[in-house]
Tab-separated table of C-alpha atoms in Angstrom:
chain	number	residue	atom	x	y	z
A	1	UNK	CA	15.540	14.364	21.934
A	2	UNK	CA	14.417	15.915	18.647
A	3	UNK	CA	17.038	16.121	15.929
A	4	UNK	CA	16.642	18.024	12.666
A	5	UNK	CA	18.647	18.212	9.465
A	6	UNK	CA	18.870	21.433	7.469
A	7	UNK	CA	15.990	21.891	5.041
A	8	UNK	CA	14.353	18.642	6.049
A	9	UNK	CA	10.875	17.703	4.815
A	10	UNK	CA	8.709	17.571	7.934
A	11	UNK	CA	6.174	14.732	7.662
A	12	UNK	CA	3.444	15.105	10.285
A	13	UNK	CA	2.028	11.680	11.040
A	14	UNK	CA	5.136	10.177	9.523
A	15	UNK	CA	4.836	6.906	11.430
A	16	UNK	CA	1.316	6.190	10.142
A	17	UNK	CA	0.449	4.285	6.987
A	18	UNK	CA	0.290	7.249	4.617
A	19	UNK	CA	3.226	9.071	6.190
A	20	UNK	CA	5.633	6.144	6.353
A	21	UNK	CA	4.814	4.948	2.832
A	22	UNK	CA	5.259	8.476	1.463
A	23	UNK	CA	8.589	8.821	3.238
A	24	UNK	CA	9.708	5.499	1.763
A	25	UNK	CA	8.860	6.645	-1.765
A	26	UNK	CA	10.629	9.984	-1.335
A	27	UNK	CA	13.683	8.208	0.053
A	28	UNK	CA	13.703	5.820	-2.917
A	29	UNK	CA	13.420	8.670	-5.416
A	30	UNK	CA	15.779	11.071	-3.626
A	31	UNK	CA	18.353	9.321	-1.416
A	32	UNK	CA	19.884	12.692	-0.491
A	33	UNK	CA	16.619	14.311	0.639
A	34	UNK	CA	16.541	15.025	4.400
A	35	UNK	CA	13.363	13.729	6.021
A	36	UNK	CA	11.970	14.309	9.503
A	37	UNK	CA	9.452	11.731	10.680
A	38	UNK	CA	7.186	13.555	13.121
A	39	UNK	CA	4.475	12.215	15.403
A	40	UNK	CA	3.510	11.525	18.995
A	41	UNK	CA	5.081	8.113	19.705
A	42	UNK	CA	8.908	8.111	19.784
A	43	UNK	CA	9.201	4.327	19.444
A	44	UNK	CA	7.165	4.237	16.249
A	45	UNK	CA	9.021	7.246	14.857
A	46	UNK	CA	12.384	5.608	15.467
A	47	UNK	CA	11.204	2.404	13.797
A	48	UNK	CA	10.165	4.218	10.606
A	49	UNK	CA	13.324	6.342	10.575
A	50	UNK	CA	15.443	3.225	11.013
A	51	UNK	CA	13.751	1.532	8.065
A	52	UNK	CA	14.491	4.590	5.914
A	53	UNK	CA	18.146	4.400	6.791
A	54	UNK	CA	18.726	8.149	6.955
A	55	UNK	CA	15.995	10.208	8.603
A	56	UNK	CA	15.549	12.188	11.778
A	57	UNK	CA	12.620	12.084	14.175
A	58	UNK	CA	10.605	14.706	16.045
A	59	UNK	CA	7.965	14.327	18.724
A	60	UNK	CA	5.283	16.916	18.030
A	61	UNK	CA	2.275	18.497	19.702
A	62	UNK	CA	-0.258	19.695	17.125
A	63	UNK	CA	-1.974	21.886	19.734
A	64	UNK	CA	1.051	24.190	19.880
A	65	UNK	CA	1.816	26.886	17.275
A	66	UNK	CA	5.457	25.759	17.203
A	67	UNK	CA	4.349	22.085	17.031
A	68	UNK	CA	6.593	21.439	20.020
A	69	UNK	CA	9.654	21.526	17.777
A	70	UNK	CA	12.961	22.982	18.947
A	71	UNK	CA	13.690	26.543	17.890
A	72	UNK	CA	16.020	27.036	14.970
A	73	UNK	CA	15.108	23.950	13.005
A	74	UNK	CA	15.176	24.449	9.230
A	75	UNK	CA	12.585	22.706	7.062
A	76	UNK	CA	11.777	22.785	3.371
A	77	UNK	CA	8.092	21.754	3.561
A	78	UNK	CA	5.362	20.477	5.868
A	79	UNK	CA	3.433	17.379	4.789
A	80	UNK	CA	0.390	16.712	6.966
A	81	UNK	CA	-0.617	13.074	6.549
A	82	UNK	CA	-3.025	13.390	9.475
A	83	UNK	CA	-5.771	15.871	10.269
A	84	UNK	CA	-4.203	19.212	11.178
A	85	UNK	CA	-7.258	19.995	13.298
A	86	UNK	CA	-6.076	23.366	14.636
A	87	UNK	CA	-4.189	24.305	11.449
A	88	UNK	CA	-1.022	24.786	13.480
A	89	UNK	CA	0.927	22.814	10.904
A	90	UNK	CA	-0.344	25.117	8.169
A	91	UNK	CA	0.427	28.227	10.234
A	92	UNK	CA	3.875	26.839	11.029
A	93	UNK	CA	4.548	26.547	7.305
A	94	UNK	CA	3.134	29.997	6.517
A	95	UNK	CA	5.152	31.677	9.276
A	96	UNK	CA	8.297	30.292	7.666
A	97	UNK	CA	7.306	30.684	4.019
A	98	UNK	CA	7.324	26.936	3.383
A	99	UNK	CA	5.048	24.803	1.205
A	100	UNK	CA	2.312	22.848	2.962
A	101	UNK	CA	0.476	19.698	1.859
A	102	UNK	CA	-2.598	18.168	3.490
A	103	UNK	CA	-4.726	15.122	2.684
A	104	UNK	CA	-7.170	14.781	5.577
A	105	UNK	CA	-9.442	17.801	5.334
A	106	UNK	CA	-12.018	16.412	2.944
A	107	UNK	CA	-14.333	18.567	0.872
A	108	UNK	CA	-16.305	19.641	3.935
A	109	UNK	CA	-13.221	20.824	5.862
A	110	UNK	CA	-11.051	22.574	3.280
A	111	UNK	CA	-12.740	25.944	3.882
A	112	UNK	CA	-10.436	26.985	6.751
A	113	UNK	CA	-7.362	26.005	4.728
A	114	UNK	CA	-8.518	28.017	1.727
A	115	UNK	CA	-9.251	31.062	3.885
A	116	UNK	CA	-5.881	30.771	5.633
A	117	UNK	CA	-4.221	30.775	2.221
A	118	UNK	CA	-6.320	33.731	1.038
A	119	UNK	CA	-5.432	35.809	4.068
A	120	UNK	CA	-1.703	35.332	3.485
A	121	UNK	CA	-1.540	34.818	-0.292
A	122	UNK	CA	2.182	35.481	-0.755
A	123	UNK	CA	3.638	33.286	1.981
A	124	UNK	CA	3.265	29.614	1.050
A	125	UNK	CA	2.216	27.192	-1.644
A	126	UNK	CA	-0.622	25.223	-0.069
A	127	UNK	CA	-1.574	21.958	-1.743
A	128	UNK	CA	-4.974	20.514	-0.842
A	129	UNK	CA	-4.901	16.815	-1.705
A	130	UNK	CA	-7.916	15.455	0.171
A	131	UNK	CA	-8.824	13.633	-3.020
A	132	UNK	CA	-9.261	9.879	-3.185
A	133	UNK	CA	-5.821	8.319	-2.669
A	134	UNK	CA	-4.331	11.835	-2.524
A	135	UNK	CA	-5.324	12.585	-6.119
A	136	UNK	CA	-4.249	9.377	-7.848
A	137	UNK	CA	-7.742	8.621	-9.196
A	138	UNK	CA	-8.090	12.145	-10.575
A	139	UNK	CA	-4.687	11.892	-12.253
A	140	UNK	CA	-5.688	8.572	-13.823
A	141	UNK	CA	-8.925	10.125	-15.083
A	142	UNK	CA	-7.051	12.988	-16.688
A	143	UNK	CA	-4.640	10.509	-18.251
A	144	UNK	CA	-7.647	8.971	-20.009
A	145	UNK	CA	-9.314	12.216	-21.082
A	146	UNK	CA	-6.888	13.138	-23.917
A	147	UNK	CA	-8.326	10.286	-25.993
A	148	UNK	CA	-11.281	12.618	-26.529
A	149	UNK	CA	-9.258	15.723	-27.340
A	150	UNK	CA	-5.851	14.602	-28.606
A	151	UNK	CA	-6.615	15.435	-32.242
A	152	UNK	CA	-8.421	18.624	-31.303
A	153	UNK	CA	-12.110	19.355	-31.442
A	154	UNK	CA	-13.265	16.535	-29.178
A	155	UNK	CA	-15.238	17.019	-25.984
A	156	UNK	CA	-15.694	15.292	-22.620
A	157	UNK	CA	-19.349	15.426	-21.579
A	158	UNK	CA	-19.472	12.972	-18.690
A	159	UNK	CA	-17.033	11.350	-16.281
A	160	UNK	CA	-18.168	8.630	-13.887
A	161	UNK	CA	-15.652	7.138	-11.475
A	162	UNK	CA	-16.307	4.194	-9.185
A	163	UNK	CA	-13.774	3.202	-6.518
A	164	UNK	CA	-14.045	-0.133	-4.719
A	165	UNK	CA	-11.983	-1.024	-1.658
A	166	UNK	CA	-11.641	-4.310	0.121
A	167	UNK	CA	-13.328	-4.139	3.523
A	168	UNK	CA	-9.988	-4.874	5.197
A	169	UNK	CA	-8.200	-2.046	3.384
A	170	UNK	CA	-9.936	1.118	4.560
A	171	UNK	CA	-6.747	2.570	6.035
A	172	UNK	CA	-5.106	2.957	9.429
A	173	UNK	CA	-6.584	4.586	12.551
A	174	UNK	CA	-6.085	8.109	11.196
A	175	UNK	CA	-7.774	7.221	7.910
A	176	UNK	CA	-10.736	5.606	9.664
A	177	UNK	CA	-11.076	8.673	11.903
A	178	UNK	CA	-11.138	10.864	8.792
A	179	UNK	CA	-13.950	8.806	7.264
A	180	UNK	CA	-15.966	9.015	10.479
A	181	UNK	CA	-15.492	12.791	10.603
A	182	UNK	CA	-16.529	13.192	6.973
A	183	UNK	CA	-19.677	11.160	7.649
A	184	UNK	CA	-20.501	13.434	10.574
A	185	UNK	CA	-20.043	16.537	8.423
A	186	UNK	CA	-22.418	15.347	5.714
A	187	UNK	CA	-24.085	12.208	4.464
A	188	UNK	CA	-24.673	13.862	1.093
A	189	UNK	CA	-22.563	13.355	-1.976
A	190	UNK	CA	-21.478	15.981	-4.474
A	191	UNK	CA	-22.058	15.433	-8.185
A	192	UNK	CA	-22.144	17.651	-11.240
A	193	UNK	CA	-25.318	17.466	-13.319
A	194	UNK	CA	-25.879	19.583	-16.374
A	195	UNK	CA	-22.976	21.782	-15.330
A	196	UNK	CA	-24.384	22.393	-11.830
A	197	UNK	CA	-22.610	21.100	-8.713
A	198	UNK	CA	-25.413	19.370	-6.831
A	199	UNK	CA	-25.765	17.685	-3.443
A	200	UNK	CA	-27.449	14.285	-3.502
A	201	UNK	CA	-28.614	12.039	-0.700
A	202	UNK	CA	-30.438	8.794	-0.051
A	203	UNK	CA	-31.399	6.757	-3.090
A	204	UNK	CA	-30.345	9.613	-5.360
A	205	UNK	CA	-26.760	9.127	-4.192
A	206	UNK	CA	-26.643	5.376	-4.872
A	207	UNK	CA	-24.536	4.315	-7.844
A	208	UNK	CA	-24.026	0.888	-9.415
A	209	UNK	CA	-20.263	0.407	-9.724
A	210	UNK	CA	-19.139	-2.260	-12.168
A	211	UNK	CA	-16.238	-4.463	-11.116
A	212	UNK	CA	-13.515	-5.943	-13.268
A	213	UNK	CA	-15.312	-9.317	-13.334
A	214	UNK	CA	-18.532	-7.748	-14.653
A	215	UNK	CA	-20.465	-7.897	-11.390
A	216	UNK	CA	-21.747	-4.717	-9.780
A	217	UNK	CA	-21.540	-3.276	-6.292
A	218	UNK	CA	-23.780	-0.541	-4.931
A	219	UNK	CA	-21.684	2.508	-4.211
A	220	UNK	CA	-22.388	5.917	-2.770
A	221	UNK	CA	-21.695	9.299	-4.335
A	222	UNK	CA	-19.477	11.084	-1.821
A	223	UNK	CA	-18.378	14.629	-1.096
A	224	UNK	CA	-14.837	14.558	-2.386
A	225	UNK	CA	-12.583	17.101	-4.153
A	226	UNK	CA	-12.176	14.749	-7.119
A	227	UNK	CA	-15.595	15.837	-8.402
A	228	UNK	CA	-14.774	19.545	-8.915
A	229	UNK	CA	-11.178	18.716	-9.873
A	230	UNK	CA	-12.243	16.390	-12.691
A	231	UNK	CA	-15.192	18.543	-13.751
A	232	UNK	CA	-13.213	21.751	-14.027
A	233	UNK	CA	-10.134	20.121	-15.578
A	234	UNK	CA	-12.095	18.333	-18.322
A	235	UNK	CA	-15.083	20.638	-18.742
A	236	UNK	CA	-17.432	17.688	-18.261
A	237	UNK	CA	-20.916	18.800	-17.238
A	238	UNK	CA	-21.805	15.465	-15.651
A	239	UNK	CA	-19.405	14.044	-13.084
A	240	UNK	CA	-19.887	11.375	-10.417
A	241	UNK	CA	-17.430	9.828	-7.971
A	242	UNK	CA	-18.818	6.809	-6.158
A	243	UNK	CA	-17.219	4.802	-3.382
A	244	UNK	CA	-17.977	1.228	-2.349
A	245	UNK	CA	-16.557	-1.310	0.089
A	246	UNK	CA	-16.658	-4.990	-0.823
A	247	UNK	CA	-15.822	-8.057	1.246
A	248	UNK	CA	-12.778	-10.035	0.089
A	249	UNK	CA	-12.322	-7.897	-2.998
A	250	UNK	CA	-9.708	-9.134	-5.474
A	251	UNK	CA	-7.885	-6.998	-6.417
A	252	UNK	CA	-8.184	-5.093	-3.104
A	253	UNK	CA	-8.667	-1.803	-4.908
A	254	UNK	CA	-10.403	-1.084	-8.210
A	255	UNK	CA	-11.087	2.294	-9.782
A	256	UNK	CA	-13.327	2.192	-12.845
A	257	UNK	CA	-13.356	5.332	-14.964
A	258	UNK	CA	-16.020	5.934	-17.611
A	259	UNK	CA	-15.786	8.855	-20.021
A	260	UNK	CA	-18.389	9.973	-22.535
A	261	UNK	CA	-18.245	12.676	-25.170
A	262	UNK	CA	-17.247	13.156	-28.772
A	263	UNK	CA	-14.070	12.645	-30.752
A	264	UNK	CA	-12.431	15.207	-33.001
A	265	UNK	CA	-14.898	14.426	-35.805
A	266	UNK	CA	-17.910	14.991	-33.553
A	267	UNK	CA	-18.797	11.295	-33.394
A	268	UNK	CA	-20.011	9.943	-30.028
A	269	UNK	CA	-17.216	8.371	-27.994
A	270	UNK	CA	-17.390	6.283	-24.828
A	271	UNK	CA	-14.404	4.649	-23.146
A	272	UNK	CA	-13.726	2.883	-19.873
A	273	UNK	CA	-10.535	2.356	-17.901
A	274	UNK	CA	-9.560	0.359	-14.846
A	275	UNK	CA	-6.937	1.289	-12.255
A	276	UNK	CA	-5.938	-1.469	-9.824
A	277	UNK	CA	-3.149	-2.239	-7.403
A	278	UNK	CA	-2.439	-5.679	-5.903
A	279	UNK	CA	-1.476	-4.091	-2.553
A	280	UNK	CA	-4.581	-1.964	-2.179
A	281	UNK	CA	-5.003	1.754	-1.618
A	282	UNK	CA	-1.875	2.385	0.501
A	283	UNK	CA	0.668	2.588	-2.342
A	284	UNK	CA	-1.711	4.707	-4.431
A	285	UNK	CA	-2.170	7.176	-1.572
A	286	UNK	CA	1.562	7.343	-0.952
A	287	UNK	CA	2.159	7.923	-4.653
A	288	UNK	CA	-0.272	10.836	-4.781
A	289	UNK	CA	1.386	12.375	-1.726
A	290	UNK	CA	4.928	11.863	-2.962
A	291	UNK	CA	4.207	13.246	-6.446
A	292	UNK	CA	2.715	16.409	-4.956
A	293	UNK	CA	5.464	16.727	-2.346
A	294	UNK	CA	8.291	16.500	-4.873
A	295	UNK	CA	6.747	19.366	-6.839
A	296	UNK	CA	6.372	21.511	-3.746
A	297	UNK	CA	9.998	21.075	-2.712
A	298	UNK	CA	11.339	21.823	-6.193
A	299	UNK	CA	12.558	18.343	-7.083
A	300	UNK	CA	10.288	17.986	-10.117
A	301	UNK	CA	9.282	20.815	-12.425
A	302	UNK	CA	9.417	24.590	-11.922
A	303	UNK	CA	9.065	26.328	-8.591
A	304	UNK	CA	5.527	26.398	-7.207
A	305	UNK	CA	4.163	29.864	-6.527
A	306	UNK	CA	2.379	30.736	-3.270
A	307	UNK	CA	-1.349	30.103	-3.321
A	308	UNK	CA	-3.767	27.187	-3.298
A	309	UNK	CA	-2.959	24.153	-5.434
A	310	UNK	CA	-4.371	20.683	-6.084
A	311	UNK	CA	-2.588	17.543	-7.297
A	312	UNK	CA	-3.778	17.882	-10.884
A	313	UNK	CA	-2.657	21.516	-11.014
A	314	UNK	CA	0.880	20.537	-10.017
A	315	UNK	CA	1.700	17.084	-11.351
A	316	UNK	CA	2.792	16.318	-14.903
A	317	UNK	CA	0.580	13.511	-16.187
A	318	UNK	CA	3.320	11.712	-18.108
A	319	UNK	CA	5.471	11.718	-14.981
A	320	UNK	CA	2.536	10.384	-12.961
A	321	UNK	CA	1.896	7.588	-15.457
A	322	UNK	CA	5.505	6.446	-15.241
A	323	UNK	CA	5.367	6.225	-11.467
A	324	UNK	CA	1.975	4.491	-11.486
A	325	UNK	CA	3.534	1.624	-13.401
A	326	UNK	CA	6.704	1.659	-11.314
A	327	UNK	CA	4.766	1.298	-8.068
A	328	UNK	CA	2.966	-1.791	-9.315
A	329	UNK	CA	-0.348	-0.285	-10.384
A	330	UNK	CA	-2.134	-1.395	-13.543
A	331	UNK	CA	-4.003	1.154	-15.639
A	332	UNK	CA	-5.901	-0.508	-18.471
A	333	UNK	CA	-8.210	0.640	-21.208
A	334	UNK	CA	-11.124	-1.798	-21.239
A	335	UNK	CA	-13.107	-3.083	-24.176
A	336	UNK	CA	-16.386	-2.811	-22.239
A	337	UNK	CA	-18.342	0.409	-22.687
A	338	UNK	CA	-20.775	-0.089	-19.818
A	339	UNK	CA	-21.169	3.074	-17.758
A	340	UNK	CA	-20.426	3.204	-14.052
A	341	UNK	CA	-23.810	4.729	-13.328
A	342	UNK	CA	-25.747	7.941	-13.094
């Protein structure tokens, strides 16, 4: 039987990797926050809820407009950690004036979400976080960018990000299904060149990604929201986000960030940073989700207005940096100035 607490955060896919890890973070940060772990398998839902200590469960049907939930349940937000393929989760949130957060649409699939938000612009705050690790890499990039502009007058010209995952850390079944769907939608990658967002394919999309040990891995420019997010937030006219999988990668996740531009005096400036986590991409994804969710539900910062939002438009960078460290991530400014690639 489904049970719901008043103003509970409804986590669709809450028993999966991203959903359960996000719920754990929110519980750690806010012990009083009601959480509803929603999915299709009652046994798995009960297991996750039991580990949280205080959480309710709900068996859902994403094909139904009411998600199969009992009438009268009160929720504060809908967090879709799986692909909301019929947008019933989004509509459920809009019908009730609640915030909605999704991570599985990808750049090729966000169109329906954007149009749904445009058609009902005053109902819900809709956060699209289909970025790499739910926006964590973009947040790290923006944390590095102020080195170019802190004193005023500097400029970011190029941003090149390379993410490397261990082959055994590509995510759970839902995450793998997302990757397969993205590959079906397009094999092209999106980059920004000379200020123009450009689709690249084949050899033109291959990027040499430098690892922490100085070796390189061949990555692929991919169609991901991080590219327009970083480009438009920094003003950089050249932006690349490349993804690579490497066997037995240590650490299991590396994100190398290269920035080029000028400092406040107009002198050329190039810097590189490395984001790693000893437990791979899962905690970084959960962090991106939890940081966005806490903003949407009013637990961090001012109320979020209805409309379309992205992680970097919502999350305070200083707050993000604190939690990056707290979750075990390492974000380091490197001495090397080698570029990720073009």
